[in-house]
GROMACS .gro file of C-alpha atoms in nm:
model
  244
    1MET     CA    1   5.969   3.987  -3.415
    2LEU     CA    2   6.079   4.308  -3.243
    3SER     CA    3   6.354   4.415  -3.484
    4HIS     CA    4   6.116   4.645  -3.676
    5ILE     CA    5   6.028   4.849  -3.365
    6ASN     CA    6   6.211   5.172  -3.276
    7ILE     CA    7   6.204   5.350  -2.942
    8VAL     CA    8   6.225   5.726  -3.001
    9LEU     CA    9   6.308   5.971  -2.720
   10VAL     CA   10   6.241   6.340  -2.786
   11GLY     CA   11   6.431   6.619  -2.611
   12THR     CA   12   6.558   6.410  -2.320
   13THR     CA   13   6.702   6.643  -2.056
   14HIS     CA   14   6.892   6.403  -1.829
   15PRO     CA   15   7.143   6.167  -1.997
   16GLY     CA   16   7.094   5.915  -1.718
   17ASN     CA   17   6.740   5.862  -1.840
   18ILE     CA   18   6.873   5.767  -2.184
   19GLY     CA   19   7.093   5.502  -2.021
   20ALA     CA   20   6.803   5.373  -1.812
   21VAL     CA   21   6.588   5.343  -2.124
   22ALA     CA   22   6.866   5.149  -2.301
   23ARG     CA   23   6.880   4.909  -2.004
   24ALA     CA   24   6.500   4.866  -2.008
   25MET     CA   25   6.511   4.794  -2.382
   26LYS     CA   26   6.787   4.535  -2.358
   27ASN     CA   27   6.601   4.356  -2.077
   28MET     CA   28   6.321   4.298  -2.328
   29GLN     CA   29   6.532   4.226  -2.638
   30MET     CA   30   6.467   4.563  -2.800
   31THR     CA   31   6.764   4.706  -2.985
   32ASN     CA   32   6.667   5.015  -3.186
   33LEU     CA   33   6.697   5.350  -3.006
   34ARG     CA   34   6.659   5.690  -3.171
   35LEU     CA   35   6.726   6.021  -2.993
   36VAL     CA   36   6.581   6.355  -3.100
   37ALA     CA   37   6.785   6.658  -2.987
   38PRO     CA   38   6.902   6.516  -2.653
   39LYS     CA   39   7.040   6.785  -2.421
   40ILE     CA   40   7.355   6.580  -2.344
   41PHE     CA   41   7.468   6.275  -2.541
   42PRO     CA   42   7.696   6.082  -2.539
   43SER     CA   43   7.748   6.095  -2.164
   44ALA     CA   44   7.920   5.898  -1.891
   45ASP     CA   45   7.595   5.918  -1.693
   46ALA     CA   46   7.408   5.749  -1.976
   47THR     CA   47   7.669   5.473  -1.999
   48SER     CA   48   7.662   5.419  -1.622
   49ARG     CA   49   7.282   5.395  -1.604
   50ALA     CA   50   7.276   5.160  -1.905
   51SER     CA   51   7.442   4.896  -1.684
   52GLY     CA   52   7.575   4.687  -1.969
   53ALA     CA   53   7.343   4.806  -2.249
   54ASP     CA   54   7.628   5.009  -2.397
   55ASP     CA   55   7.575   4.847  -2.737
   56ILE     CA   56   7.231   5.005  -2.764
   57LEU     CA   57   7.374   5.348  -2.680
   58ALA     CA   58   7.655   5.300  -2.932
   59ARG     CA   59   7.408   5.221  -3.211
   60ALA     CA   60   7.157   5.493  -3.117
   61MET     CA   61   7.054   5.721  -3.403
   62VAL     CA   62   7.071   6.090  -3.308
   63CYS     CA   63   6.845   6.329  -3.504
   64ASP     CA   64   6.768   6.698  -3.496
   65THR     CA   65   6.390   6.665  -3.538
   66LEU     CA   66   6.117   6.411  -3.478
   67ARG     CA   67   6.028   6.424  -3.846
   68GLU     CA   68   6.380   6.308  -3.930
   69ALA     CA   69   6.373   6.034  -3.666
   70ILE     CA   70   6.049   5.874  -3.788
   71ALA     CA   71   6.095   5.942  -4.161
   72ASP     CA   72   6.127   5.573  -4.259
   73CYS     CA   73   5.860   5.446  -4.017
   74GLN     CA   74   5.513   5.352  -4.139
   75VAL     CA   75   5.320   5.348  -3.811
   76VAL     CA   76   5.391   5.594  -3.528
   77PHE     CA   77   5.262   5.574  -3.171
   78GLY     CA   78   5.309   5.879  -2.945
   79ALA     CA   79   5.305   5.838  -2.567
   80SER     CA   80   5.089   6.101  -2.400
   81ALA     CA   81   4.952   6.145  -2.048
   82ARG     CA   82   4.700   6.410  -2.155
   83SER     CA   83   4.392   6.409  -2.373
   84ARG     CA   84   4.371   6.615  -2.691
   85THR     CA   85   4.107   6.873  -2.784
   86ILE     CA   86   4.044   6.683  -3.107
   87SER     CA   87   3.969   6.316  -3.043
   88TRP     CA   88   4.258   6.093  -3.150
   89PRO     CA   89   4.283   5.712  -3.153
   90GLU     CA   90   4.411   5.622  -2.805
   91LEU     CA   91   4.549   5.282  -2.701
   92THR     CA   92   4.674   5.122  -2.382
   93PRO     CA   93   5.011   4.942  -2.399
   94ARG     CA   94   4.836   4.605  -2.440
   95GLU     CA   95   4.613   4.738  -2.717
   96CYS     CA   96   4.915   4.900  -2.882
   97VAL     CA   97   5.103   4.570  -2.880
   98ALA     CA   98   4.807   4.385  -3.028
   99GLU     CA   99   4.785   4.647  -3.304
  100ILE     CA  100   5.157   4.610  -3.381
  101LEU     CA  101   5.180   4.231  -3.379
  102THR     CA  102   4.855   4.148  -3.555
  103ARG     CA  103   4.819   4.430  -3.807
  104HIS     CA  104   5.167   4.581  -3.850
  105ALA     CA  105   5.412   4.295  -3.797
  106ASP     CA  106   5.584   4.362  -4.131
  107GLU     CA  107   5.604   4.742  -4.108
  108LYS     CA  108   5.854   4.970  -3.940
  109ILE     CA  109   5.718   5.105  -3.611
  110ALA     CA  110   5.811   5.408  -3.400
  111LEU     CA  111   5.714   5.436  -3.032
  112VAL     CA  112   5.773   5.801  -2.940
  113PHE     CA  113   5.827   5.929  -2.586
  114GLY     CA  114   5.851   6.299  -2.498
  115ARG     CA  115   6.038   6.519  -2.257
  116GLU     CA  116   6.056   6.426  -1.890
  117HIS     CA  117   5.856   6.727  -1.766
  118SER     CA  118   5.640   6.831  -2.060
  119GLY     CA  119   5.602   6.528  -2.288
  120LEU     CA  120   5.537   6.577  -2.661
  121THR     CA  121   5.410   6.902  -2.812
  122ASN     CA  122   5.084   6.914  -3.008
  123GLU     CA  123   5.285   6.950  -3.328
  124GLU     CA  124   5.484   6.634  -3.244
  125LEU     CA  125   5.167   6.443  -3.153
  126ASP     CA  126   5.024   6.548  -3.491
  127MET     CA  127   5.289   6.323  -3.650
  128CYS     CA  128   5.163   6.019  -3.459
  129ARG     CA  129   4.887   5.792  -3.589
  130TYR     CA  130   4.791   5.672  -3.241
  131LEU     CA  131   4.825   5.803  -2.886
  132LEU     CA  132   4.971   5.560  -2.635
  133HIS     CA  133   4.838   5.609  -2.281
  134ILE     CA  134   4.961   5.408  -1.982
  135PRO     CA  135   4.682   5.374  -1.719
  136CYS     CA  136   4.805   5.433  -1.366
  137ASN     CA  137   4.706   5.578  -1.029
  138PRO     CA  138   4.510   5.899  -1.107
  139ALA     CA  139   4.633   6.049  -0.781
  140PHE     CA  140   4.995   5.988  -0.879
  141SER     CA  141   5.014   5.948  -1.254
  142SER     CA  142   5.372   6.062  -1.320
  143LEU     CA  143   5.580   5.780  -1.467
  144ASN     CA  144   5.951   5.837  -1.521
  145LEU     CA  145   6.076   5.792  -1.875
  146ALA     CA  146   6.248   5.455  -1.831
  147ALA     CA  147   5.946   5.313  -1.646
  148ALA     CA  148   5.714   5.417  -1.929
  149VAL     CA  149   5.941   5.257  -2.189
  150GLN     CA  150   5.977   4.945  -1.972
  151VAL     CA  151   5.599   4.897  -1.960
  152ILE     CA  152   5.554   4.895  -2.337
  153CYS     CA  153   5.872   4.690  -2.400
  154TYR     CA  154   5.756   4.429  -2.149
  155GLU     CA  155   5.417   4.396  -2.319
  156LEU     CA  156   5.589   4.356  -2.656
  157PHE     CA  157   5.835   4.098  -2.522
  158VAL     CA  158   5.563   3.885  -2.363
  159ALA     CA  159   5.329   3.905  -2.660
  160ALA     CA  160   5.602   3.831  -2.915
  161GLY     CA  161   5.719   3.532  -2.716
  162SER     CA  162   5.374   3.377  -2.693
  163ASP     CA  163   5.239   3.466  -3.036
  164GLN     CA  164   5.451   3.427  -3.349
  165ARG     CA  165   5.169   3.497  -3.595
  166LYS     CA  166   5.235   3.728  -3.887
  167ALA     CA  167   5.010   4.017  -3.976
  168THR     CA  168   4.669   3.902  -4.099
  169GLY     CA  169   4.577   4.205  -4.306
  170ASP     CA  170   4.624   4.201  -4.682
  171ARG     CA  171   4.831   4.506  -4.778
  172GLY     CA  172   4.825   4.422  -5.146
  173GLU     CA  173   5.128   4.505  -5.358
  174CYS     CA  174   5.202   4.848  -5.203
  175PRO     CA  175   5.349   4.904  -4.857
  176LEU     CA  176   5.208   5.160  -4.617
  177ALA     CA  177   5.338   5.513  -4.668
  178THR     CA  178   5.625   5.611  -4.440
  179ALA     CA  179   5.599   5.897  -4.191
  180GLU     CA  180   5.810   6.118  -4.419
  181GLN     CA  181   5.584   6.047  -4.716
  182MET     CA  182   5.280   6.135  -4.503
  183GLU     CA  183   5.437   6.456  -4.370
  184SER     CA  184   5.523   6.562  -4.725
  185PHE     CA  185   5.163   6.487  -4.825
  186TYR     CA  186   5.031   6.695  -4.534
  187ASP     CA  187   5.262   6.985  -4.629
  188HIS     CA  188   5.131   6.962  -4.986
  189LEU     CA  189   4.769   6.940  -4.869
  190HIS     CA  190   4.812   7.242  -4.642
  191GLN     CA  191   4.957   7.451  -4.921
  192THR     CA  192   4.687   7.339  -5.163
  193LEU     CA  193   4.407   7.440  -4.924
  194ILE     CA  194   4.563   7.787  -4.908
  195ASP     CA  195   4.617   7.804  -5.287
  196ILE     CA  196   4.254   7.719  -5.366
  197ASP     CA  197   4.130   7.967  -5.100
  198PHE     CA  198   3.972   7.694  -4.888
  199THR     CA  199   4.148   7.826  -4.579
  200GLN     CA  200   4.391   8.096  -4.468
  201THR     CA  201   4.738   8.035  -4.329
  202ASP     CA  202   4.655   8.162  -3.980
  203LYS     CA  203   4.332   7.959  -3.954
  204SER     CA  204   4.443   7.625  -4.096
  205GLN     CA  205   4.589   7.448  -3.789
  206SER     CA  206   4.261   7.307  -3.656
  207ILE     CA  207   4.149   7.196  -4.002
  208MET     CA  208   4.480   7.022  -4.066
  209ARG     CA  209   4.456   6.833  -3.735
  210ARG     CA  210   4.113   6.702  -3.832
  211LEU     CA  211   4.236   6.607  -4.179
  212ARG     CA  212   4.531   6.423  -4.027
  213ARG     CA  213   4.286   6.224  -3.818
  214ILE     CA  214   4.086   6.127  -4.128
  215TYR     CA  215   4.389   6.012  -4.327
  216ASN     CA  216   4.543   5.834  -4.027
  217ARG     CA  217   4.230   5.621  -4.000
  218ILE     CA  218   4.257   5.523  -4.364
  219GLU     CA  219   4.623   5.409  -4.343
  220LEU     CA  220   4.733   5.519  -4.689
  221ASP     CA  221   4.979   5.314  -4.889
  222THR     CA  222   5.247   5.461  -5.113
  223LYS     CA  223   5.039   5.440  -5.431
  224GLU     CA  224   4.741   5.607  -5.266
  225VAL     CA  225   4.960   5.894  -5.149
  226ASP     CA  226   5.091   5.938  -5.505
  227ILE     CA  227   4.732   5.951  -5.638
  228LEU     CA  228   4.622   6.206  -5.381
  229ARG     CA  229   4.924   6.427  -5.444
  230GLY     CA  230   4.847   6.412  -5.817
  231ILE     CA  231   4.495   6.538  -5.741
  232LEU     CA  232   4.642   6.818  -5.528
  233ARG     CA  233   4.877   6.924  -5.809
  234MET     CA  234   4.588   6.930  -6.058
  235SER     CA  235   4.381   7.140  -5.815
  236GLN     CA  236   4.664   7.388  -5.771
  237GLY     CA  237   4.716   7.409  -6.149
  238HIS     CA  238   4.343   7.457  -6.216
  239LYS     CA  239   4.327   7.745  -5.966
  240LYS     CA  240   4.627   7.917  -6.123
  241SER     CA  241   4.479   7.883  -6.474
  242GLN     CA  242   4.164   8.067  -6.359
  243LYS     CA  243   4.355   8.376  -6.244
  244PRO     CA  244   4.333   8.673  -6.488
   0.00000   0.00000   0.00000
């Protein structure tokens, strides 16, 4: 039940942490690792810290950008230790696992973890449908990367072993849109808002974050994205036809 889940590490500085994550994953029968612009990889330090999880390192997908790494995923969770200015759906590891196994058991999932010292940027968190927050001691809340991955992988392993139910939601005949389809839609929406004079380029960031939140709640499927992009194209064409 865990083969559709991908662990994504963004901008990892220390290769040993990549190896430690691979070890944590293999402990819990997770196999899919994706790396976004790691500082050093492959590395002997990563192999050493993997302690036998070399197969996960060997199969790891290495990408230049987060957008590339999650392009084929339909639901994206971003680990974050800090709150956002704009409210965003936030889940604990246990809530995240329940969401995955009961509502998204048939869809490709990305669990995204950021840099050791600074986490994920706002722009990277914008690409995530949910924020994943691990509750811990408020006086000492710094989890190392492998520990954070181990927590969520453990919850997935335990839940998958005790509950083999398939997703209960009816998705109809169309699958959920992938992350790449959604990012292309957001690019199109952003440009349309500028074209129809709804917003200006330098003032659109806050509006786009709120719009992302709206569409993330809806969970668009591929057909719905096609319909919305058709509306955007018509809006752009109508505006152009009105110009003298």
